[in-house]
PDB file of C-alpha atoms in Angstrom:
ATOM      1  CA  UNK A   1      23.454  23.416   0.892  1.00  0.00           C
ATOM      2  CA  UNK A   2      24.592  19.785   0.731  1.00  0.00           C
ATOM      3  CA  UNK A   3      27.808  18.671  -0.914  1.00  0.00           C
ATOM      4  CA  UNK A   4      26.156  17.533  -4.142  1.00  0.00           C
ATOM      5  CA  UNK A   5      24.550  20.953  -4.561  1.00  0.00           C
ATOM      6  CA  UNK A   6      27.894  22.615  -3.811  1.00  0.00           C
ATOM      7  CA  UNK A   7      29.588  20.558  -6.513  1.00  0.00           C
ATOM      8  CA  UNK A   8      26.746  21.345  -8.912  1.00  0.00           C
ATOM      9  CA  UNK A   9      27.235  25.058  -8.190  1.00  0.00           C
ATOM     10  CA  UNK A  10      30.988  24.739  -8.752  1.00  0.00           C
ATOM     11  CA  UNK A  11      30.402  23.040 -12.122  1.00  0.00           C
ATOM     12  CA  UNK A  12      27.943  25.764 -13.141  1.00  0.00           C
ATOM     13  CA  UNK A  13      30.405  28.556 -12.237  1.00  0.00           C
ATOM     14  CA  UNK A  14      33.129  26.788 -14.214  1.00  0.00           C
ATOM     15  CA  UNK A  15      30.854  26.364 -17.223  1.00  0.00           C
ATOM     16  CA  UNK A  16      29.437  29.909 -17.222  1.00  0.00           C
ATOM     17  CA  UNK A  17      32.613  31.591 -15.917  1.00  0.00           C
ATOM     18  CA  UNK A  18      30.385  33.740 -13.748  1.00  0.00           C
ATOM     19  CA  UNK A  19      29.110  33.564 -10.184  1.00  0.00           C
ATOM     20  CA  UNK A  20      26.170  35.765 -11.106  1.00  0.00           C
ATOM     21  CA  UNK A  21      24.928  33.614 -13.992  1.00  0.00           C
ATOM     22  CA  UNK A  22      25.545  30.376 -12.082  1.00  0.00           C
ATOM     23  CA  UNK A  23      23.627  31.736  -9.107  1.00  0.00           C
ATOM     24  CA  UNK A  24      20.709  32.723 -11.356  1.00  0.00           C
ATOM     25  CA  UNK A  25      20.613  29.235 -12.854  1.00  0.00           C
ATOM     26  CA  UNK A  26      20.434  27.658  -9.399  1.00  0.00           C
ATOM     27  CA  UNK A  27      18.074  30.192  -7.866  1.00  0.00           C
ATOM     28  CA  UNK A  28      20.409  31.899  -5.381  1.00  0.00           C
ATOM     29  CA  UNK A  29      22.268  35.184  -4.974  1.00  0.00           C
ATOM     30  CA  UNK A  30      25.782  35.741  -6.278  1.00  0.00           C
ATOM     31  CA  UNK A  31      26.960  36.455  -2.732  1.00  0.00           C
ATOM     32  CA  UNK A  32      25.578  33.157  -1.448  1.00  0.00           C
ATOM     33  CA  UNK A  33      27.190  31.339  -4.380  1.00  0.00           C
ATOM     34  CA  UNK A  34      30.563  32.889  -3.613  1.00  0.00           C
ATOM     35  CA  UNK A  35      30.320  31.840   0.039  1.00  0.00           C
ATOM     36  CA  UNK A  36      29.438  28.265  -0.921  1.00  0.00           C
ATOM     37  CA  UNK A  37      32.389  28.005  -3.283  1.00  0.00           C
ATOM     38  CA  UNK A  38      34.693  29.359  -0.560  1.00  0.00           C
ATOM     39  CA  UNK A  39      33.342  26.697   1.826  1.00  0.00           C
ATOM     40  CA  UNK A  40      33.941  24.028  -0.844  1.00  0.00           C
ATOM     41  CA  UNK A  41      37.510  25.220  -1.340  1.00  0.00           C
ATOM     42  CA  UNK A  42      38.059  25.057   2.401  1.00  0.00           C
ATOM     43  CA  UNK A  43      36.807  21.460   2.495  1.00  0.00           C
ATOM     44  CA  UNK A  44      38.974  20.544  -0.485  1.00  0.00           C
ATOM     45  CA  UNK A  45      41.931  22.467   0.972  1.00  0.00           C
ATOM     46  CA  UNK A  46      42.641  23.891  -2.482  1.00  0.00           C
ATOM     47  CA  UNK A  47      41.816  27.028  -4.459  1.00  0.00           C
ATOM     48  CA  UNK A  48      39.464  25.929  -7.235  1.00  0.00           C
ATOM     49  CA  UNK A  49      38.704  29.224  -9.004  1.00  0.00           C
ATOM     50  CA  UNK A  50      40.690  32.356  -9.819  1.00  0.00           C
ATOM     51  CA  UNK A  51      38.427  35.384  -9.425  1.00  0.00           C
ATOM     52  CA  UNK A  52      38.985  38.773 -11.053  1.00  0.00           C
ATOM     53  CA  UNK A  53      36.647  41.711 -11.520  1.00  0.00           C
ATOM     54  CA  UNK A  54      36.006  40.574 -15.097  1.00  0.00           C
ATOM     55  CA  UNK A  55      36.188  36.802 -15.108  1.00  0.00           C
ATOM     56  CA  UNK A  56      36.321  33.519 -13.230  1.00  0.00           C
ATOM     57  CA  UNK A  57      38.807  30.850 -14.279  1.00  0.00           C
ATOM     58  CA  UNK A  58      39.552  27.327 -13.108  1.00  0.00           C
ATOM     59  CA  UNK A  59      42.808  26.673 -11.307  1.00  0.00           C
ATOM     60  CA  UNK A  60      44.693  23.444 -11.973  1.00  0.00           C
ATOM     61  CA  UNK A  61      43.083  21.964  -8.844  1.00  0.00           C
ATOM     62  CA  UNK A  62      39.688  23.178 -10.050  1.00  0.00           C
ATOM     63  CA  UNK A  63      40.219  21.602 -13.471  1.00  0.00           C
ATOM     64  CA  UNK A  64      41.201  18.293 -11.837  1.00  0.00           C
ATOM     65  CA  UNK A  65      38.105  18.363  -9.631  1.00  0.00           C
ATOM     66  CA  UNK A  66      35.804  19.221 -12.536  1.00  0.00           C
ATOM     67  CA  UNK A  67      37.262  16.422 -14.648  1.00  0.00           C
ATOM     68  CA  UNK A  68      36.374  13.972 -11.923  1.00  0.00           C
ATOM     69  CA  UNK A  69      33.012  15.237 -10.708  1.00  0.00           C
ATOM     70  CA  UNK A  70      31.611  16.501 -14.040  1.00  0.00           C
ATOM     71  CA  UNK A  71      30.773  13.056 -15.459  1.00  0.00           C
ATOM     72  CA  UNK A  72      29.551  11.903 -12.034  1.00  0.00           C
ATOM     73  CA  UNK A  73      27.181  14.878 -11.722  1.00  0.00           C
ATOM     74  CA  UNK A  74      25.825  14.244 -15.216  1.00  0.00           C
ATOM     75  CA  UNK A  75      25.168  10.601 -14.348  1.00  0.00           C
ATOM     76  CA  UNK A  76      23.597  11.526 -11.018  1.00  0.00           C
ATOM     77  CA  UNK A  77      21.276  14.045 -12.701  1.00  0.00           C
ATOM     78  CA  UNK A  78      20.289  11.461 -15.308  1.00  0.00           C
ATOM     79  CA  UNK A  79      19.469   8.920 -12.584  1.00  0.00           C
ATOM     80  CA  UNK A  80      17.538  11.497 -10.558  1.00  0.00           C
ATOM     81  CA  UNK A  81      15.584  12.726 -13.572  1.00  0.00           C
ATOM     82  CA  UNK A  82      14.839   9.163 -14.618  1.00  0.00           C
ATOM     83  CA  UNK A  83      13.529   8.279 -11.184  1.00  0.00           C
ATOM     84  CA  UNK A  84      11.357  11.402 -11.076  1.00  0.00           C
ATOM     85  CA  UNK A  85       9.954  10.577 -14.507  1.00  0.00           C
ATOM     86  CA  UNK A  86       9.270   6.981 -13.464  1.00  0.00           C
ATOM     87  CA  UNK A  87       7.481   8.121 -10.317  1.00  0.00           C
ATOM     88  CA  UNK A  88       5.310  10.469 -12.366  1.00  0.00           C
ATOM     89  CA  UNK A  89       4.443   7.948 -15.047  1.00  0.00           C
ATOM     90  CA  UNK A  90       1.786   5.279 -14.709  1.00  0.00           C
ATOM     91  CA  UNK A  91       4.111   2.603 -16.002  1.00  0.00           C
ATOM     92  CA  UNK A  92       6.125  -0.250 -14.570  1.00  0.00           C
ATOM     93  CA  UNK A  93       5.580  -3.321 -12.426  1.00  0.00           C
ATOM     94  CA  UNK A  94       3.121  -3.461  -9.533  1.00  0.00           C
ATOM     95  CA  UNK A  95       3.412  -6.352  -7.075  1.00  0.00           C
ATOM     96  CA  UNK A  96       0.126  -6.793  -5.222  1.00  0.00           C
ATOM     97  CA  UNK A  97      -0.683  -9.216  -2.396  1.00  0.00           C
ATOM     98  CA  UNK A  98      -4.248 -10.219  -1.487  1.00  0.00           C
ATOM     99  CA  UNK A  99      -6.136 -12.972   0.390  1.00  0.00           C
ATOM    100  CA  UNK A 100      -6.897 -16.035  -1.717  1.00  0.00           C
ATOM    101  CA  UNK A 101     -10.707 -16.009  -1.682  1.00  0.00           C
ATOM    102  CA  UNK A 102     -11.216 -12.267  -1.992  1.00  0.00           C
ATOM    103  CA  UNK A 103      -8.414 -11.851  -4.496  1.00  0.00           C
ATOM    104  CA  UNK A 104      -9.536 -14.599  -6.834  1.00  0.00           C
ATOM    105  CA  UNK A 105     -13.243 -13.732  -6.711  1.00  0.00           C
ATOM    106  CA  UNK A 106     -13.446  -9.975  -6.221  1.00  0.00           C
ATOM    107  CA  UNK A 107     -10.101  -8.409  -7.119  1.00  0.00           C
ATOM    108  CA  UNK A 108      -9.463  -9.766 -10.608  1.00  0.00           C
ATOM    109  CA  UNK A 109     -12.104  -7.591 -12.295  1.00  0.00           C
ATOM    110  CA  UNK A 110     -10.948  -4.219 -10.903  1.00  0.00           C
ATOM    111  CA  UNK A 111      -7.302  -5.134 -11.527  1.00  0.00           C
ATOM    112  CA  UNK A 112      -7.917  -6.019 -15.186  1.00  0.00           C
ATOM    113  CA  UNK A 113      -9.990  -2.846 -15.601  1.00  0.00           C
ATOM    114  CA  UNK A 114      -7.068  -0.850 -14.181  1.00  0.00           C
ATOM    115  CA  UNK A 115      -4.637  -2.530 -16.595  1.00  0.00           C
ATOM    116  CA  UNK A 116      -6.910  -1.710 -19.522  1.00  0.00           C
ATOM    117  CA  UNK A 117      -6.884   1.929 -18.456  1.00  0.00           C
ATOM    118  CA  UNK A 118      -3.117   2.024 -17.941  1.00  0.00           C
ATOM    119  CA  UNK A 119      -1.475  -0.227 -20.573  1.00  0.00           C
ATOM    120  CA  UNK A 120       2.028   0.626 -19.354  1.00  0.00           C
ATOM    121  CA  UNK A 121       1.427  -1.106 -16.013  1.00  0.00           C
ATOM    122  CA  UNK A 122       2.317  -4.747 -15.421  1.00  0.00           C
ATOM    123  CA  UNK A 123       0.626  -6.330 -12.388  1.00  0.00           C
ATOM    124  CA  UNK A 124       2.028  -9.309 -10.508  1.00  0.00           C
ATOM    125  CA  UNK A 125      -0.833 -10.422  -8.311  1.00  0.00           C
ATOM    126  CA  UNK A 126      -0.134 -13.001  -5.623  1.00  0.00           C
ATOM    127  CA  UNK A 127      -2.734 -14.611  -3.375  1.00  0.00           C
ATOM    128  CA  UNK A 128      -1.927 -15.841   0.118  1.00  0.00           C
ATOM    129  CA  UNK A 129      -3.841 -16.156   3.373  1.00  0.00           C
ATOM    130  CA  UNK A 130      -0.740 -15.766   5.540  1.00  0.00           C
ATOM    131  CA  UNK A 131       0.331 -12.352   6.849  1.00  0.00           C
ATOM    132  CA  UNK A 132       2.657 -11.231   4.048  1.00  0.00           C
ATOM    133  CA  UNK A 133       5.528  -8.889   4.961  1.00  0.00           C
ATOM    134  CA  UNK A 134       5.169  -6.301   2.214  1.00  0.00           C
ATOM    135  CA  UNK A 135       8.581  -4.718   2.786  1.00  0.00           C
ATOM    136  CA  UNK A 136      10.700  -7.851   3.121  1.00  0.00           C
ATOM    137  CA  UNK A 137       8.921  -9.608   0.250  1.00  0.00           C
ATOM    138  CA  UNK A 138       8.999  -6.639  -2.108  1.00  0.00           C
ATOM    139  CA  UNK A 139       5.291  -5.918  -2.531  1.00  0.00           C
ATOM    140  CA  UNK A 140       4.099  -2.476  -3.559  1.00  0.00           C
ATOM    141  CA  UNK A 141       0.587  -2.920  -2.219  1.00  0.00           C
ATOM    142  CA  UNK A 142      -1.413  -5.269  -0.046  1.00  0.00           C
ATOM    143  CA  UNK A 143      -5.189  -5.687  -0.035  1.00  0.00           C
ATOM    144  CA  UNK A 144      -6.359  -6.847   3.381  1.00  0.00           C
ATOM    145  CA  UNK A 145      -9.630  -7.463   5.194  1.00  0.00           C
ATOM    146  CA  UNK A 146     -10.015  -7.060   8.931  1.00  0.00           C
ATOM    147  CA  UNK A 147      -8.625  -4.846  11.661  1.00  0.00           C
ATOM    148  CA  UNK A 148      -5.090  -3.667  10.998  1.00  0.00           C
ATOM    149  CA  UNK A 149      -2.337  -3.879  13.594  1.00  0.00           C
ATOM    150  CA  UNK A 150       0.883  -3.175  11.645  1.00  0.00           C
ATOM    151  CA  UNK A 151       1.639   0.490  12.372  1.00  0.00           C
ATOM    152  CA  UNK A 152       4.660   0.488  10.035  1.00  0.00           C
ATOM    153  CA  UNK A 153       2.318   0.440   7.031  1.00  0.00           C
ATOM    154  CA  UNK A 154       0.195   3.188   5.563  1.00  0.00           C
ATOM    155  CA  UNK A 155      -3.421   2.093   5.256  1.00  0.00           C
ATOM    156  CA  UNK A 156      -6.321   3.451   3.244  1.00  0.00           C
ATOM    157  CA  UNK A 157      -9.824   2.171   3.928  1.00  0.00           C
ATOM    158  CA  UNK A 158     -11.502   1.079   0.715  1.00  0.00           C
ATOM    159  CA  UNK A 159     -14.898  -0.168   1.902  1.00  0.00           C
ATOM    160  CA  UNK A 160     -16.720  -1.813   4.817  1.00  0.00           C
ATOM    161  CA  UNK A 161     -16.598  -5.620   4.779  1.00  0.00           C
ATOM    162  CA  UNK A 162     -19.510  -6.757   6.973  1.00  0.00           C
ATOM    163  CA  UNK A 163     -19.769 -10.276   8.344  1.00  0.00           C
ATOM    164  CA  UNK A 164     -22.858 -12.463   7.892  1.00  0.00           C
ATOM    165  CA  UNK A 165     -23.872 -15.514   9.909  1.00  0.00           C
ATOM    166  CA  UNK A 166     -25.604 -18.039   7.643  1.00  0.00           C
ATOM    167  CA  UNK A 167     -26.912 -21.582   7.461  1.00  0.00           C
ATOM    168  CA  UNK A 168     -28.905 -23.668   5.033  1.00  0.00           C
ATOM    169  CA  UNK A 169     -32.706 -23.934   5.413  1.00  0.00           C
ATOM    170  CA  UNK A 170     -32.290 -27.698   5.767  1.00  0.00           C
ATOM    171  CA  UNK A 171     -29.886 -27.342   8.700  1.00  0.00           C
ATOM    172  CA  UNK A 172     -32.147 -24.843  10.448  1.00  0.00           C
ATOM    173  CA  UNK A 173     -35.206 -27.049   9.940  1.00  0.00           C
ATOM    174  CA  UNK A 174     -33.364 -29.929  11.563  1.00  0.00           C
ATOM    175  CA  UNK A 175     -31.470 -28.108  14.345  1.00  0.00           C
ATOM    176  CA  UNK A 176     -33.622 -25.031  14.912  1.00  0.00           C
ATOM    177  CA  UNK A 177     -32.689 -21.394  14.357  1.00  0.00           C
ATOM    178  CA  UNK A 178     -30.682 -19.666  17.091  1.00  0.00           C
ATOM    179  CA  UNK A 179     -32.474 -16.652  18.550  1.00  0.00           C
ATOM    180  CA  UNK A 180     -29.517 -15.240  20.475  1.00  0.00           C
ATOM    181  CA  UNK A 181     -25.748 -15.465  19.873  1.00  0.00           C
ATOM    182  CA  UNK A 182     -25.374 -17.570  23.016  1.00  0.00           C
ATOM    183  CA  UNK A 183     -27.517 -20.237  21.323  1.00  0.00           C
ATOM    184  CA  UNK A 184     -24.635 -20.835  18.885  1.00  0.00           C
ATOM    185  CA  UNK A 185     -22.744 -22.780  21.565  1.00  0.00           C
ATOM    186  CA  UNK A 186     -25.274 -25.558  21.094  1.00  0.00           C
ATOM    187  CA  UNK A 187     -24.959 -25.694  17.311  1.00  0.00           C
ATOM    188  CA  UNK A 188     -22.578 -27.205  14.789  1.00  0.00           C
ATOM    189  CA  UNK A 189     -20.538 -24.163  13.728  1.00  0.00           C
ATOM    190  CA  UNK A 190     -18.161 -24.242  10.773  1.00  0.00           C
ATOM    191  CA  UNK A 191     -14.688 -23.255  11.975  1.00  0.00           C
ATOM    192  CA  UNK A 192     -12.685 -21.187   9.495  1.00  0.00           C
ATOM    193  CA  UNK A 193      -9.025 -21.235  10.452  1.00  0.00           C
ATOM    194  CA  UNK A 194      -8.370 -18.168   8.274  1.00  0.00           C
ATOM    195  CA  UNK A 195     -10.086 -16.024  10.894  1.00  0.00           C
ATOM    196  CA  UNK A 196      -7.930 -14.485  13.662  1.00  0.00           C
ATOM    197  CA  UNK A 197      -9.985 -16.188  16.447  1.00  0.00           C
ATOM    198  CA  UNK A 198     -11.881 -18.950  14.631  1.00  0.00           C
ATOM    199  CA  UNK A 199     -13.650 -20.333  17.720  1.00  0.00           C
ATOM    200  CA  UNK A 200     -14.605 -16.976  19.235  1.00  0.00           C
ATOM    201  CA  UNK A 201     -17.445 -15.124  17.517  1.00  0.00           C
ATOM    202  CA  UNK A 202     -18.277 -11.576  18.587  1.00  0.00           C
ATOM    203  CA  UNK A 203     -21.569  -9.735  18.187  1.00  0.00           C
ATOM    204  CA  UNK A 204     -22.892  -6.259  18.851  1.00  0.00           C
ATOM    205  CA  UNK A 205     -26.463  -4.982  19.247  1.00  0.00           C
ATOM    206  CA  UNK A 206     -26.791  -1.344  20.235  1.00  0.00           C
ATOM    207  CA  UNK A 207     -24.842  -1.138  23.526  1.00  0.00           C
ATOM    208  CA  UNK A 208     -24.735  -4.894  24.125  1.00  0.00           C
ATOM    209  CA  UNK A 209     -21.582  -6.845  23.224  1.00  0.00           C
ATOM    210  CA  UNK A 210     -21.436 -10.638  23.236  1.00  0.00           C
ATOM    211  CA  UNK A 211     -18.594 -13.130  22.782  1.00  0.00           C
ATOM    212  CA  UNK A 212     -19.511 -16.733  22.105  1.00  0.00           C
ATOM    213  CA  UNK A 213     -17.147 -19.700  22.093  1.00  0.00           C
ATOM    214  CA  UNK A 214     -18.299 -21.959  19.269  1.00  0.00           C
ATOM    215  CA  UNK A 215     -17.351 -25.430  18.102  1.00  0.00           C
ATOM    216  CA  UNK A 216     -18.214 -27.773  15.301  1.00  0.00           C
ATOM    217  CA  UNK A 217     -17.257 -30.944  13.509  1.00  0.00           C
ATOM    218  CA  UNK A 218     -15.997 -29.222  10.359  1.00  0.00           C
ATOM    219  CA  UNK A 219     -12.834 -27.116  10.297  1.00  0.00           C
ATOM    220  CA  UNK A 220     -11.591 -25.589   7.056  1.00  0.00           C
ATOM    221  CA  UNK A 221      -9.766 -22.633   5.527  1.00  0.00           C
ATOM    222  CA  UNK A 222     -11.461 -19.872   3.552  1.00  0.00           C
ATOM    223  CA  UNK A 223     -14.777 -18.080   3.186  1.00  0.00           C
ATOM    224  CA  UNK A 224     -15.775 -19.715  -0.095  1.00  0.00           C
ATOM    225  CA  UNK A 225     -15.297 -23.175   1.398  1.00  0.00           C
ATOM    226  CA  UNK A 226     -17.278 -22.128   4.482  1.00  0.00           C
ATOM    227  CA  UNK A 227     -20.288 -20.872   2.527  1.00  0.00           C
ATOM    228  CA  UNK A 228     -20.245 -23.981   0.348  1.00  0.00           C
ATOM    229  CA  UNK A 229     -20.211 -26.162   3.460  1.00  0.00           C
ATOM    230  CA  UNK A 230     -23.049 -24.177   5.007  1.00  0.00           C
ATOM    231  CA  UNK A 231     -25.110 -24.478   1.824  1.00  0.00           C
ATOM    232  CA  UNK A 232     -24.653 -28.241   2.030  1.00  0.00           C
ATOM    233  CA  UNK A 233     -26.002 -28.396   5.564  1.00  0.00           C
ATOM    234  CA  UNK A 234     -22.720 -28.737   7.484  1.00  0.00           C
ATOM    235  CA  UNK A 235     -23.690 -26.122  10.059  1.00  0.00           C
ATOM    236  CA  UNK A 236     -23.617 -22.404  10.751  1.00  0.00           C
ATOM    237  CA  UNK A 237     -20.919 -20.236   9.187  1.00  0.00           C
ATOM    238  CA  UNK A 238     -19.695 -16.741  10.031  1.00  0.00           C
ATOM    239  CA  UNK A 239     -18.152 -15.222   6.933  1.00  0.00           C
ATOM    240  CA  UNK A 240     -17.781 -12.026   4.864  1.00  0.00           C
ATOM    241  CA  UNK A 241     -20.955 -10.805   3.242  1.00  0.00           C
ATOM    242  CA  UNK A 242     -19.281 -10.639  -0.178  1.00  0.00           C
ATOM    243  CA  UNK A 243     -18.573 -14.378   0.023  1.00  0.00           C
ATOM    244  CA  UNK A 244     -22.138 -15.209   1.008  1.00  0.00           C
ATOM    245  CA  UNK A 245     -23.896 -12.865  -1.436  1.00  0.00           C
ATOM    246  CA  UNK A 246     -24.566 -15.339  -4.265  1.00  0.00           C
ATOM    247  CA  UNK A 247     -25.730 -18.082  -1.894  1.00  0.00           C
ATOM    248  CA  UNK A 248     -28.043 -15.677  -0.087  1.00  0.00           C
ATOM    249  CA  UNK A 249     -29.448 -14.594  -3.445  1.00  0.00           C
ATOM    250  CA  UNK A 250     -30.189 -18.131  -4.614  1.00  0.00           C
ATOM    251  CA  UNK A 251     -31.543 -19.198  -1.212  1.00  0.00           C
ATOM    252  CA  UNK A 252     -29.043 -21.983  -0.561  1.00  0.00           C
ATOM    253  CA  UNK A 253     -28.245 -20.214   2.720  1.00  0.00           C
ATOM    254  CA  UNK A 254     -30.195 -17.720   4.808  1.00  0.00           C
ATOM    255  CA  UNK A 255     -28.957 -15.110   7.254  1.00  0.00           C
ATOM    256  CA  UNK A 256     -29.532 -15.779  10.943  1.00  0.00           C
ATOM    257  CA  UNK A 257     -29.378 -13.384  13.905  1.00  0.00           C
ATOM    258  CA  UNK A 258     -29.952 -10.388  11.580  1.00  0.00           C
ATOM    259  CA  UNK A 259     -30.466  -8.032  14.546  1.00  0.00           C
ATOM    260  CA  UNK A 260     -26.924  -8.726  15.754  1.00  0.00           C
ATOM    261  CA  UNK A 261     -23.886  -7.270  13.991  1.00  0.00           C
ATOM    262  CA  UNK A 262     -20.936  -9.674  13.973  1.00  0.00           C
ATOM    263  CA  UNK A 263     -17.399  -8.407  14.475  1.00  0.00           C
ATOM    264  CA  UNK A 264     -16.893  -5.483  12.082  1.00  0.00           C
ATOM    265  CA  UNK A 265     -14.254  -5.591   9.379  1.00  0.00           C
ATOM    266  CA  UNK A 266     -13.062  -3.328   6.585  1.00  0.00           C
ATOM    267  CA  UNK A 267     -11.304  -3.698   3.245  1.00  0.00           C
ATOM    268  CA  UNK A 268      -7.949  -1.925   3.239  1.00  0.00           C
ATOM    269  CA  UNK A 269      -5.196  -1.010   0.836  1.00  0.00           C
ATOM    270  CA  UNK A 270      -1.876  -1.053   2.707  1.00  0.00           C
ATOM    271  CA  UNK A 271       1.572  -0.090   1.503  1.00  0.00           C
ATOM    272  CA  UNK A 272       5.028   0.542   2.983  1.00  0.00           C
ATOM    273  CA  UNK A 273       5.546   3.942   4.573  1.00  0.00           C
ATOM    274  CA  UNK A 274       7.908   5.246   1.915  1.00  0.00           C
ATOM    275  CA  UNK A 275       8.150   8.980   1.361  1.00  0.00           C
ATOM    276  CA  UNK A 276       8.107   8.593  -2.405  1.00  0.00           C
ATOM    277  CA  UNK A 277       5.259   6.306  -3.382  1.00  0.00           C
ATOM    278  CA  UNK A 278       5.207   5.284  -7.035  1.00  0.00           C
ATOM    279  CA  UNK A 279       2.502   7.100  -8.963  1.00  0.00           C
ATOM    280  CA  UNK A 280       1.134   3.818 -10.319  1.00  0.00           C
ATOM    281  CA  UNK A 281       0.519   2.617  -6.741  1.00  0.00           C
ATOM    282  CA  UNK A 282      -1.439   5.776  -5.935  1.00  0.00           C
ATOM    283  CA  UNK A 283      -3.449   5.330  -9.110  1.00  0.00           C
ATOM    284  CA  UNK A 284      -4.327   1.737  -8.237  1.00  0.00           C
ATOM    285  CA  UNK A 285      -5.376   2.647  -4.680  1.00  0.00           C
ATOM    286  CA  UNK A 286      -7.623   5.426  -6.029  1.00  0.00           C
ATOM    287  CA  UNK A 287      -9.031   3.011  -8.614  1.00  0.00           C
ATOM    288  CA  UNK A 288      -9.875   0.391  -5.961  1.00  0.00           C
ATOM    289  CA  UNK A 289     -11.415   3.023  -3.699  1.00  0.00           C
ATOM    290  CA  UNK A 290     -13.688   4.132  -6.532  1.00  0.00           C
ATOM    291  CA  UNK A 291     -14.463   0.544  -7.618  1.00  0.00           C
ATOM    292  CA  UNK A 292     -15.686  -0.503  -4.173  1.00  0.00           C
ATOM    293  CA  UNK A 293     -17.383   2.812  -3.316  1.00  0.00           C
ATOM    294  CA  UNK A 294     -20.795   1.107  -3.270  1.00  0.00           C
ATOM    295  CA  UNK A 295     -19.567  -1.686  -0.996  1.00  0.00           C
ATOM    296  CA  UNK A 296     -18.467  -5.271  -1.529  1.00  0.00           C
TER     297      UNK A 296
END
């Protein structure tokens, strides 16, 4: 039993004037309660309770201790109960970090749907393409795409985030369509500095793995800018399928090297490895998992 529990037991014995009833309240035996009070008296170096066969009474030292710790225990219990209630309730502020392109184009809808479902939740959504330190910067949750390396965070996979390699029909008519990943070294490739290794593109086909060093005249930041540049004939872009979807649908870009799978990525929800995770964070992670269950 820790010292707070020992003081709580002492206060209960003083209130009920009975070891037996105090022990029942706290879910222990009367004998164990008596031993704990004796240990407390030894630590305090004072007799706190006068015991007789019929009653238990506070000594002067016991009364002085109760006067000091009684209000403190009440405040502690109120704080503890309030925190437990807050953890259990889907209410409060959620600070969420996400990449700029994905956050602004694909995360707003599920977040607003979540807020409509849980009106007590306030969401502070911040977009950044840098590697945000969730703990130091006070975020409850991060939404990330890629391969995770930070082992201090808890991660939950939300959905696969496949990569597509695309170009405009006009570019391919002029420069020719690559038939193998190695052919990319002879093409104008759009370099996205948001990618971990922007000039090194990786591909997989069955058991064959290929790494190609690419270059190009256009360097930029972000998947939406890359697909827009590709649609305007600037070259070949490697980007997330969710970013290319609309342009593939309207034909402004077409997929190339469809038999080769570019470097695989996933969509993740990551959060600090706290023992007590706020209930509203768990609810949002479950909501995002369900929202993206059919893919991006």
